[in-house]
Structure formats: C-alpha cells, structure tokens
Amino acid sequence: DARVTQTPRHKVTEMGQEVTMRCQPILGHNTVFWYRQTMMQGLELLAYFRNRAPLDDSGMPKDRFSAEMPDATLATLKIQPSEPRDSAVYFCASGLPQGEVETQYFGPGTRLLVL
Amino acid sequence: LAKTTQPISMDSYEGQEVNITCSHNNIATNDYITWYQQFPSQGPRFIIQGYKTKVTNEVASLFIPADRKSSTLSLPRVSLSDTAVYYCLVGLLYNFNKFYFGSGTKLNVKP
C-alpha cells in the first residue's frame, strides 16, 4: 500500500531556528502539495509542484518559507527563521491525474511547535 | 474562487444514514466537487468526486442536483469509526491553487 511519508513527525524548536520538513511522495505521482493546518485557519495550501516545477506558492510567506523538490522522490519545506506563529501541522500530499479523477494522497503530517 | 458552506457539526447514531450537504453557489462550469475525510492526527483522505448527478463508490454516494449549486455526501450505515471531519471542495481539476478546504463538518457518531 503506497503512502506519502513525512519526516520528522514531530518537531519542537526555538524561535529563530531553521526548520526543515521532508516529504517522500508516492512513487509515480507527479504533483506534490504542502499544506498547513491550524485550529484558527484550517487547511491552507502553501505551495504545489508538478513534475518538480513550482506551480504556485502564493500561499507561502516568502520571507521565511521556501519549498523545493531536489528530485522526484523528495520535497522539502524550510522555515528560516521560525516564529511561534508557524506552529501548526504541516501536511504533504501527492497526486496523479487519472482520467477525470484527480485525488490527493496526504502524508501523516509534521507537527511543529515553535517556542 | 468557489467557496463552500457546510454545517459546522452533525450528530448521528451507529447504523444510520448520514447526509452532509455543501453549498457552492459560485461553482464554475468546469469545476468538480470533491469530498475528503480527516481523522484526528491524520491527513485528509479522498472519499469521492463528481461533476453532476450521482456518483457512488464503496464508501459513499455523492448527489449533485442539476444546478450544481449544492451537493450531498451520503454515508450509509455509519459506524463509530466514521467520526471525523468531512470537507467539501470545489475546483477545476488540476488547478489545486483554486481548491479551498473550508472548515469542514465535524461528524460525531454515537453508539
């Protein structure tokens, strides 16, 4: 059963530190998404890639967040410097268009706490 | 951006059929309707997707009226394990920057 994997699952850090979250999409999927979920804002799309190229990152604070796909098996989301307001669960998802159906497969998330 | 409106929460009992309705008055001609389910401490999981009329899979049914301004997710004979948040999304396939998850509907299934 193919799944999206994310590391680390939990991260506690201090304000000002760099945070790197990693995602391994399902093999063969050509679309990768980064979401952030908080109680106040719900699920927010931060960025997404197709065939490793960034298509949209308008939901991402540009001054401190960056997302990359060094290769087809790895996507990264970095926060530098981190702030307490970045505390949230960060989800990665991957997808593959199949005819008229397009679904996203979500990973288990990285729970980030910035002190 | 086609936003959606769903009830914040719903209660049901085991064995009952649950219908969750989503309003999307500004749906565009080419938009599809997709429903996701999210359990606590997990990422959302795809349930069903449709464009018009009725779609059924092994998990749920999706009813879409002719004007497509709303849709109803139907869960037959729910169990305690169906307790989750259900999200209705409306958007053009492959244009994920247009998808909006909203606050979802918290379904609480009681024994």
Coordinates of N, CA and C in Angstrom, one line a residue:
Chain A
D1 N 0.8 -1.2 0.0 CA 0.0 0.0 0.0 C 0.9 1.2 0.0
A2 N 1.0 1.9 -1.1 CA 1.8 3.1 -1.3 C 1.3 4.3 -0.4
R3 N 2.3 4.9 0.2 CA 1.9 6.0 1.1 C 2.9 7.2 1.0
V4 N 2.4 8.4 1.3 CA 3.3 9.5 1.4 C 3.9 9.5 2.8
T5 N 5.2 9.7 2.8 CA 5.9 9.7 4.1 C 6.4 11.1 4.4
Q6 N 6.4 11.4 5.7 CA 6.9 12.7 6.1 C 7.8 12.6 7.3
T7 N 8.9 13.4 7.3 CA 9.8 13.4 8.5 C 10.2 14.8 8.8
P8 N 10.4 15.2 10.0 CA 10.0 14.4 11.2 C 8.5 14.4 11.4
R9 N 8.0 13.5 12.3 CA 6.6 13.5 12.6 C 6.3 14.6 13.6
H10 N 7.3 14.9 14.5 CA 7.1 15.9 15.5 C 8.4 16.7 15.5
K11 N 8.3 18.1 15.8 CA 9.4 18.9 15.9 C 9.1 20.0 16.8
V12 N 10.0 20.2 17.9 CA 9.9 21.3 18.8 C 11.2 22.1 18.6
T13 N 11.1 23.4 18.4 CA 12.3 24.2 18.2 C 12.0 25.5 18.8
E14 N 13.1 26.3 18.9 CA 13.0 27.6 19.5 C 12.9 28.7 18.4
M15 N 12.3 29.7 18.7 CA 12.1 30.8 17.7 C 13.5 31.2 17.2
G16 N 13.5 31.4 15.8 CA 14.8 31.8 15.2 C 15.5 30.7 14.6
Q17 N 15.2 29.5 14.9 CA 15.9 28.3 14.4 C 15.3 27.9 13.0
E18 N 16.2 27.3 12.2 CA 15.7 26.8 10.9 C 15.0 25.4 11.1
V19 N 14.0 25.3 10.4 CA 13.2 24.0 10.4 C 13.1 23.5 9.0
T20 N 13.4 22.2 8.8 CA 13.3 21.6 7.5 C 12.4 20.3 7.6
M21 N 11.4 20.3 6.8 CA 10.5 19.2 6.8 C 10.6 18.5 5.4
R22 N 10.6 17.2 5.5 CA 10.8 16.4 4.3 C 9.6 15.5 3.9
C23 N 9.4 15.3 2.7 CA 8.3 14.5 2.2 C 8.7 13.6 1.0
Q24 N 8.3 12.4 1.1 CA 8.5 11.5 0.0 C 7.2 11.1 -0.6
P25 N 6.9 11.6 -1.8 CA 5.6 11.4 -2.5 C 5.5 9.9 -2.9
I26 N 4.3 9.5 -3.2 CA 4.1 8.2 -3.7 C 4.8 8.1 -5.1
L27 N 5.5 7.0 -5.3 CA 6.3 6.8 -6.5 C 5.4 6.8 -7.7
G28 N 5.8 7.7 -8.7 CA 5.0 7.8 -9.9 C 4.1 9.0 -9.9
H29 N 3.8 9.6 -8.7 CA 2.9 10.8 -8.6 C 3.8 12.0 -9.1
N30 N 3.1 12.8 -9.9 CA 3.9 14.0 -10.4 C 3.4 15.3 -9.8
T31 N 2.5 15.3 -8.9 CA 2.1 16.5 -8.2 C 2.4 16.4 -6.7
V32 N 3.0 17.4 -6.1 CA 3.2 17.5 -4.7 C 2.7 18.8 -4.1
F33 N 2.1 18.6 -3.0 CA 1.5 19.8 -2.3 C 2.0 19.9 -0.9
W34 N 2.1 21.2 -0.4 CA 2.3 21.4 1.0 C 1.2 22.2 1.6
Y35 N 0.6 21.7 2.7 CA -0.5 22.4 3.4 C 0.0 22.7 4.8
R36 N -0.7 23.6 5.4 CA -0.5 23.9 6.8 C -1.9 23.9 7.5
Q37 N -2.0 23.3 8.6 CA -3.3 23.2 9.3 C -3.2 23.7 10.7
T38 N -4.0 24.7 11.1 CA -4.2 25.2 12.4 C -5.6 25.3 12.8
M39 N -5.9 25.3 14.1 CA -7.3 25.4 14.5 C -8.0 26.7 14.0
M40 N -7.2 27.8 13.9 CA -7.8 29.0 13.5 C -8.0 29.1 12.0
Q41 N -7.1 28.7 11.2 CA -7.1 28.9 9.8 C -7.6 27.6 9.0
G42 N -7.6 26.5 9.7 CA -7.9 25.3 8.9 C -6.8 24.9 8.1
L43 N -7.1 24.2 6.9 CA -6.1 23.8 6.0 C -5.8 24.8 5.0
E44 N -4.6 25.2 4.9 CA -4.2 26.2 3.9 C -3.1 25.6 2.9
L45 N -3.3 25.9 1.7 CA -2.4 25.4 0.7 C -1.2 26.4 0.6
L46 N 0.0 25.9 0.9 CA 1.2 26.7 0.9 C 1.8 26.8 -0.5
A47 N 2.0 25.6 -1.1 CA 2.7 25.5 -2.4 C 2.4 24.2 -3.0
Y48 N 2.5 24.2 -4.4 CA 2.5 22.9 -5.0 C 3.3 22.8 -6.3
F49 N 3.8 21.6 -6.6 CA 4.7 21.4 -7.7 C 4.1 20.3 -8.6
R50 N 4.4 20.5 -9.9 CA 4.1 19.5 -10.9 C 5.3 19.2 -11.6
N51 N 5.6 17.9 -11.7 CA 6.8 17.4 -12.4 C 8.1 18.2 -11.8
R52 N 8.1 18.4 -10.5 CA 9.1 19.0 -9.8 C 9.2 20.6 -9.9
A53 N 8.4 21.1 -10.8 CA 8.4 22.6 -11.0 C 7.4 23.2 -10.1
P54 N 7.8 24.3 -9.4 CA 6.8 25.0 -8.6 C 5.7 25.7 -9.5
L55 N 4.5 25.4 -9.2 CA 3.4 26.0 -10.0 C 2.7 27.1 -9.2
D56 N 2.7 27.0 -7.9 CA 2.0 28.0 -7.1 C 2.6 28.0 -5.7
D57 N 3.1 29.1 -5.2 CA 3.5 29.2 -3.8 C 2.9 30.5 -3.2
S58 N 1.8 30.9 -3.8 CA 1.3 32.2 -3.3 C 0.8 32.2 -1.9
G59 N 0.5 31.0 -1.4 CA 0.1 30.8 0.0 C 1.2 30.8 1.0
M60 N 2.4 30.9 0.6 CA 3.5 30.8 1.4 C 4.2 32.1 1.8
P61 N 4.4 32.4 3.0 CA 5.2 33.6 3.4 C 6.6 33.6 2.8
K62 N 6.8 34.4 1.8 CA 8.1 34.3 1.0 C 9.3 34.7 1.8
D63 N 9.2 35.5 2.8 CA 10.4 36.0 3.5 C 11.0 34.9 4.4
R64 N 10.3 33.9 4.8 CA 10.8 32.9 5.7 C 10.6 31.5 5.2
F65 N 9.7 31.2 4.3 CA 9.4 29.9 3.8 C 10.0 29.6 2.5
S66 N 10.4 28.4 2.2 CA 10.9 28.0 0.9 C 10.6 26.6 0.7
A67 N 10.2 26.2 -0.5 CA 9.8 24.8 -0.8 C 10.6 24.4 -2.1
E68 N 11.1 23.2 -2.1 CA 11.9 22.7 -3.2 C 11.6 21.2 -3.5
M69 N 11.9 20.8 -4.7 CA 11.9 19.4 -5.0 C 13.2 19.0 -5.6
P70 N 14.2 18.6 -4.8 CA 15.5 18.3 -5.4 C 15.5 17.2 -6.4
D71 N 14.6 16.2 -6.2 CA 14.4 15.2 -7.1 C 12.9 14.7 -7.0
A72 N 12.6 13.7 -7.8 CA 11.2 13.3 -7.8 C 10.7 12.5 -6.6
T73 N 11.7 12.1 -5.8 CA 11.4 11.4 -4.6 C 11.5 12.2 -3.3
L74 N 11.8 13.5 -3.4 CA 11.9 14.3 -2.2 C 11.4 15.7 -2.4
A75 N 10.6 16.1 -1.5 CA 10.2 17.5 -1.4 C 10.5 18.1 0.0
T76 N 10.9 19.3 0.0 CA 11.3 19.9 1.3 C 10.6 21.2 1.5
L77 N 10.3 21.5 2.8 CA 9.7 22.8 3.1 C 10.6 23.3 4.3
K78 N 11.1 24.5 4.1 CA 12.0 25.1 5.1 C 11.4 26.4 5.6
I79 N 11.7 26.6 6.9 CA 11.3 27.8 7.5 C 12.5 28.4 8.2
Q80 N 12.9 29.6 7.8 CA 14.1 30.2 8.4 C 13.9 31.7 8.4
P81 N 13.9 32.4 9.5 CA 13.9 31.8 10.8 C 12.4 31.5 11.3
S82 N 12.3 30.5 12.1 CA 11.0 30.1 12.6 C 10.4 31.1 13.6
E83 N 9.1 31.2 13.7 CA 8.4 32.0 14.7 C 7.3 31.2 15.3
P84 N 6.9 31.6 16.5 CA 5.9 30.9 17.2 C 4.6 30.8 16.4
R85 N 4.3 31.7 15.6 CA 3.0 31.7 14.8 C 3.1 30.6 13.7
D86 N 4.3 30.0 13.5 CA 4.4 28.9 12.5 C 4.0 27.6 13.1
S87 N 3.8 27.6 14.4 CA 3.3 26.3 15.0 C 2.1 25.8 14.3
A88 N 2.1 24.6 13.8 CA 1.0 24.0 13.1 C 1.3 22.6 12.7
V89 N 0.4 22.0 12.1 CA 0.7 20.7 11.4 C 0.9 20.9 9.9
Y90 N 2.0 20.4 9.4 CA 2.3 20.6 8.0 C 2.1 19.3 7.3
F91 N 1.2 19.3 6.3 CA 1.0 18.1 5.5 C 1.6 18.2 4.1
C92 N 2.1 17.1 3.7 CA 2.5 17.0 2.3 C 1.5 16.0 1.7
A93 N 1.2 16.3 0.4 CA 0.3 15.4 -0.3 C 0.9 15.2 -1.7
S94 N 0.6 14.1 -2.3 CA 1.0 13.9 -3.7 C -0.2 13.4 -4.5
G95 N -0.2 13.6 -5.8 CA -1.3 13.2 -6.7 C -0.9 12.9 -8.1
L96 N -1.8 12.2 -8.8 CA -1.6 11.9 -10.2 C -2.9 11.9 -10.9
P97 N -3.0 12.8 -11.9 CA -4.3 12.8 -12.7 C -4.5 11.5 -13.3
Q98 N -5.7 11.0 -13.2 CA -6.1 9.7 -13.8 C -7.5 9.9 -14.5
G99 N -7.4 10.2 -15.7 CA -8.7 10.5 -16.5 C -9.3 11.7 -15.9
E100 N -10.6 11.6 -15.5 CA -11.3 12.8 -15.0 C -11.2 12.9 -13.5
V101 N -10.5 11.9 -12.9 CA -10.4 11.9 -11.4 C -9.0 12.4 -11.0
E102 N -9.0 13.3 -10.1 CA -7.7 13.7 -9.5 C -7.8 13.7 -8.0
T103 N -7.0 13.0 -7.3 CA -7.1 12.9 -5.9 C -5.7 13.2 -5.3
Q104 N -5.8 13.7 -4.1 CA -4.5 14.0 -3.4 C -4.4 13.0 -2.2
Y105 N -3.2 12.4 -2.1 CA -2.9 11.5 -1.0 C -2.0 12.2 0.0
F106 N -2.6 12.3 1.2 CA -1.9 13.0 2.2 C -1.0 12.2 3.1
G107 N 0.1 12.8 3.5 CA 1.0 12.1 4.5 C 0.5 12.3 5.9
P108 N 1.2 11.8 6.9 CA 0.7 11.8 8.3 C 0.9 13.2 8.9
G109 N 1.7 14.0 8.3 CA 1.9 15.4 8.8 C 3.2 15.5 9.7
T110 N 3.7 16.7 9.8 CA 4.7 17.1 10.7 C 4.1 18.1 11.7
R111 N 4.1 17.7 13.0 CA 3.6 18.6 14.0 C 4.7 19.5 14.5
L112 N 4.6 20.8 14.2 CA 5.7 21.7 14.5 C 5.3 22.6 15.7
L113 N 6.1 22.7 16.7 CA 5.9 23.7 17.8 C 7.1 24.6 17.9
V114 N 6.9 25.8 17.7 CA 8.0 26.8 17.8 C 7.8 27.6 19.1
L115 N 8.8 27.5 20.0 CA 8.7 28.1 21.3 C 9.2 29.5 21.3
Chain B
L1 N -12.8 32.2 -7.0 CA -12.6 31.0 -6.1 C -13.9 30.6 -5.5
A2 N -14.3 29.4 -5.8 CA -15.6 28.9 -5.4 C -15.5 28.4 -4.0
K3 N -16.1 29.2 -3.0 CA -16.1 28.8 -1.6 C -17.3 27.9 -1.3
T4 N -17.2 27.2 -0.3 CA -18.2 26.3 0.1 C -18.7 26.6 1.5
T5 N -20.0 26.2 1.8 CA -20.6 26.3 3.1 C -21.1 25.0 3.5
Q6 N -20.7 24.5 4.7 CA -21.1 23.3 5.2 C -21.6 23.5 6.7
P7 N -22.4 22.6 7.2 CA -22.7 22.7 8.7 C -21.4 22.5 9.5
I8 N -21.3 23.1 10.6 CA -20.1 23.0 11.4 C -20.0 21.6 12.0
S9 N -21.1 21.1 12.4 CA -21.1 19.8 13.1 C -22.4 19.1 12.8
M10 N -22.4 17.7 13.0 CA -23.6 16.9 12.9 C -23.4 15.7 13.9
D11 N -24.5 15.3 14.4 CA -24.5 14.1 15.3 C -25.3 13.0 14.6
S12 N -24.9 11.8 14.8 CA -25.7 10.6 14.3 C -25.4 9.4 15.2
Y13 N -26.2 8.4 14.9 CA -26.0 7.1 15.7 C -25.6 6.0 14.7
E14 N -24.9 5.1 15.3 CA -24.4 3.9 14.5 C -25.6 3.3 13.8
G15 N -25.3 2.9 12.5 CA -26.3 2.3 11.7 C -27.2 3.2 10.9
Q16 N -27.1 4.5 11.2 CA -28.0 5.4 10.5 C -27.3 5.9 9.2
E17 N -28.1 6.4 8.2 CA -27.5 7.0 7.1 C -27.3 8.5 7.4
V18 N -26.2 9.0 7.0 CA -25.8 10.4 7.2 C -25.7 11.1 5.9
N19 N -26.4 12.3 5.8 CA -26.3 13.1 4.6 C -25.7 14.5 5.0
I20 N -24.6 14.9 4.4 CA -23.9 16.1 4.7 C -24.1 17.0 3.4
T21 N -24.7 18.1 3.5 CA -24.9 19.0 2.4 C -23.9 20.1 2.4
C22 N -23.4 20.4 1.2 CA -22.5 21.5 1.0 C -23.1 22.5 -0.1
S23 N -23.0 23.8 0.2 CA -23.5 24.8 -0.7 C -22.3 25.4 -1.4
H24 N -22.4 25.5 -2.7 CA -21.4 26.2 -3.5 C -22.0 26.9 -4.6
N25 N -22.6 28.1 -4.3 CA -23.4 28.9 -5.2 C -22.6 29.4 -6.4
N26 N -21.3 29.6 -6.2 CA -20.4 30.2 -7.2 C -19.7 29.2 -8.0
I27 N -20.1 28.0 -8.0 CA -19.4 26.9 -8.8 C -19.4 27.3 -10.2
A28 N -18.2 27.1 -10.8 CA -18.0 27.4 -12.2 C -18.3 26.2 -13.1
T29 N -18.5 26.4 -14.4 CA -18.9 25.4 -15.3 C -18.0 24.1 -15.3
N30 N -16.7 24.3 -15.2 CA -15.8 23.2 -15.3 C -15.3 22.7 -13.9
D31 N -15.9 23.2 -12.8 CA -15.5 22.8 -11.5 C -16.0 21.4 -11.2
Y32 N -15.2 20.6 -10.5 CA -15.6 19.3 -9.9 C -15.8 19.5 -8.4
I33 N -16.6 18.6 -7.8 CA -16.8 18.6 -6.4 C -16.2 17.3 -5.8
T34 N -15.4 17.6 -4.8 CA -14.6 16.5 -4.1 C -14.8 16.6 -2.6
W35 N -14.9 15.4 -2.0 CA -15.1 15.3 -0.6 C -13.9 14.5 0.0
Y36 N -13.4 15.1 1.1 CA -12.3 14.4 1.9 C -12.8 14.2 3.3
Q37 N -12.1 13.2 3.9 CA -12.4 12.8 5.3 C -11.1 13.0 6.1
Q38 N -11.2 13.5 7.3 CA -10.0 13.7 8.1 C -10.3 13.2 9.5
F39 N -9.4 12.2 10.0 CA -9.5 11.8 11.3 C -8.5 12.6 12.1
P40 N -8.7 12.6 13.5 CA -7.7 13.3 14.3 C -6.3 12.8 14.1
S41 N -5.3 13.7 14.0 CA -3.9 13.4 13.9 C -3.6 12.7 12.6
Q42 N -4.4 12.8 11.6 CA -4.1 12.3 10.3 C -4.3 13.3 9.2
G43 N -3.8 13.0 8.0 CA -4.1 13.9 6.9 C -5.4 13.5 6.3
P44 N -6.0 14.5 5.5 CA -7.3 14.2 4.9 C -7.2 13.0 3.9
R45 N -8.3 12.3 3.7 CA -8.3 11.2 2.8 C -9.4 11.4 1.8
F46 N -9.2 11.1 0.6 CA -10.2 11.3 -0.5 C -11.3 10.3 -0.3
I47 N -12.5 10.8 -0.4 CA -13.7 9.9 -0.4 C -14.3 9.7 -1.7
I48 N -14.7 10.8 -2.4 CA -15.5 10.7 -3.6 C -15.4 12.0 -4.4
Q49 N -15.6 12.0 -5.7 CA -15.5 13.1 -6.5 C -16.6 13.0 -7.6
G50 N -17.2 14.1 -8.0 CA -18.2 14.1 -9.1 C -18.3 15.4 -9.8
Y51 N -19.1 15.4 -10.9 CA -19.3 16.6 -11.6 C -20.8 16.9 -11.6
K52 N -21.7 15.8 -11.9 CA -23.1 16.0 -11.9 C -23.8 14.7 -11.5
T53 N -25.1 14.8 -11.3 CA -26.0 13.7 -11.0 C -25.5 12.9 -9.8
K54 N -25.2 11.7 -9.9 CA -24.9 10.8 -8.8 C -23.6 10.0 -9.1
V55 N -22.8 9.9 -8.0 CA -21.6 9.1 -8.1 C -21.6 8.2 -6.8
T56 N -21.3 7.0 -7.0 CA -21.3 6.0 -5.9 C -20.0 5.2 -6.0
N57 N -19.4 5.0 -4.8 CA -18.3 4.1 -4.7 C -18.5 3.2 -3.4
E58 N -17.5 2.5 -3.1 CA -17.7 1.5 -2.0 C -17.8 2.2 -0.6
V59 N -17.5 3.5 -0.5 CA -17.6 4.2 0.7 C -18.8 5.1 0.9
A60 N -19.1 5.8 -0.2 CA -20.2 6.8 -0.1 C -20.8 7.1 -1.4
S61 N -21.9 7.9 -1.4 CA -22.5 8.4 -2.6 C -22.5 9.9 -2.6
L62 N -22.5 10.5 -3.8 CA -22.5 11.9 -3.9 C -23.6 12.3 -4.8
F63 N -24.5 13.1 -4.3 CA -25.6 13.6 -5.1 C -25.5 15.1 -5.5
I64 N -25.6 15.3 -6.8 CA -25.4 16.7 -7.3 C -26.6 17.1 -8.1
P65 N -27.4 18.1 -7.7 CA -28.6 18.5 -8.5 C -28.2 19.1 -9.8
A66 N -29.2 19.3 -10.6 CA -28.9 19.9 -11.9 C -28.2 21.2 -11.9
D67 N -28.6 22.1 -11.0 CA -28.0 23.4 -11.0 C -26.6 23.4 -10.4
R68 N -26.2 22.3 -9.7 CA -24.9 22.1 -9.2 C -24.5 23.1 -8.1
K69 N -25.4 23.8 -7.5 CA -25.1 24.8 -6.5 C -25.0 24.2 -5.1
S70 N -25.2 22.9 -5.0 CA -25.0 22.2 -3.8 C -24.7 20.8 -4.1
S71 N -24.2 20.1 -3.1 CA -24.0 18.6 -3.2 C -24.2 18.0 -1.9
T72 N -24.5 16.7 -1.9 CA -24.8 16.0 -0.7 C -24.0 14.7 -0.6
L73 N -23.2 14.6 0.4 CA -22.4 13.4 0.7 C -23.3 12.5 1.5
S74 N -23.5 11.2 1.1 CA -24.3 10.3 1.8 C -23.4 9.1 2.3
L75 N -23.4 8.9 3.6 CA -22.7 7.8 4.2 C -23.7 6.8 4.7
P76 N -23.7 5.6 4.1 CA -24.7 4.6 4.5 C -24.3 3.9 5.8
R77 N -25.2 3.7 6.7 CA -25.0 2.9 7.9 C -23.7 3.2 8.6
V78 N -23.6 4.4 9.1 CA -22.3 4.9 9.7 C -22.0 4.0 11.0
S79 N -20.7 4.0 11.3 CA -20.2 3.4 12.5 C -19.4 4.4 13.3
L80 N -19.0 4.0 14.4 CA -18.2 4.9 15.3 C -16.9 5.4 14.6
S81 N -16.4 4.5 13.7 CA -15.1 4.9 13.0 C -15.3 5.9 11.9
D82 N -16.6 6.3 11.7 CA -16.8 7.3 10.7 C -16.8 8.7 11.3
T83 N -16.6 8.8 12.6 CA -16.4 10.0 13.3 C -15.2 10.7 12.8
A84 N -15.4 11.9 12.2 CA -14.3 12.6 11.5 C -14.8 14.0 11.0
V85 N -13.9 14.7 10.4 CA -14.3 16.0 9.8 C -14.3 15.7 8.3
Y86 N -15.4 16.2 7.7 CA -15.6 16.0 6.3 C -15.6 17.3 5.5
Y87 N -14.7 17.4 4.5 CA -14.5 18.6 3.8 C -15.1 18.5 2.4
C88 N -15.8 19.5 2.0 CA -16.3 19.6 0.6 C -15.4 20.6 -0.2
L89 N -14.9 20.2 -1.3 CA -14.1 21.1 -2.1 C -14.7 21.3 -3.5
V90 N -14.5 22.5 -4.0 CA -15.0 22.7 -5.4 C -13.9 23.4 -6.2
G91 N -13.6 22.8 -7.3 CA -12.5 23.4 -8.1 C -12.3 22.7 -9.4
L92 N -11.5 23.4 -10.2 CA -11.1 22.8 -11.5 C -10.1 21.8 -11.3
L93 N -10.3 20.6 -11.9 CA -9.3 19.6 -11.8 C -7.9 20.1 -12.3
Y94 N -6.9 19.7 -11.5 CA -5.5 20.0 -11.8 C -5.1 21.5 -11.5
N95 N -6.1 22.3 -11.0 CA -5.8 23.6 -10.6 C -5.9 23.7 -9.1
F96 N -5.0 23.1 -8.4 CA -5.2 23.0 -7.0 C -5.1 24.3 -6.2
N97 N -4.5 25.3 -6.8 CA -4.4 26.6 -6.1 C -5.8 27.2 -6.0
K98 N -6.8 26.6 -6.7 CA -8.1 27.1 -6.6 C -9.0 26.3 -5.6
F99 N -8.4 25.3 -5.1 CA -9.2 24.5 -4.1 C -9.2 25.1 -2.7
Y100 N -10.3 25.1 -2.0 CA -10.4 25.7 -0.7 C -11.1 24.7 0.2
F101 N -10.4 24.3 1.3 CA -10.9 23.3 2.1 C -12.0 23.8 3.1
G102 N -12.0 25.0 3.5 CA -13.0 25.4 4.4 C -12.9 24.8 5.8
S103 N -13.9 24.9 6.6 CA -13.8 24.5 8.0 C -14.3 23.1 8.1
G104 N -15.0 22.6 7.1 CA -15.5 21.2 7.2 C -16.6 21.0 8.1
T105 N -17.2 19.7 8.1 CA -18.3 19.3 9.0 C -17.7 18.3 10.0
K106 N -17.9 18.5 11.2 CA -17.4 17.5 12.2 C -18.6 16.6 12.5
L107 N -18.4 15.3 12.0 CA -19.5 14.3 12.2 C -19.1 13.5 13.5
N108 N -20.1 13.5 14.4 CA -19.9 12.7 15.6 C -20.9 11.5 15.6
V109 N -20.4 10.3 15.5 CA -21.3 9.2 15.5 C -21.3 8.6 16.9
K110 N -22.5 8.4 17.4 CA -22.7 7.9 18.8 C -23.1 6.4 18.8
P111 N -22.8 5.7 19.8 CA -23.2 4.3 19.9 C -24.7 4.2 20.1

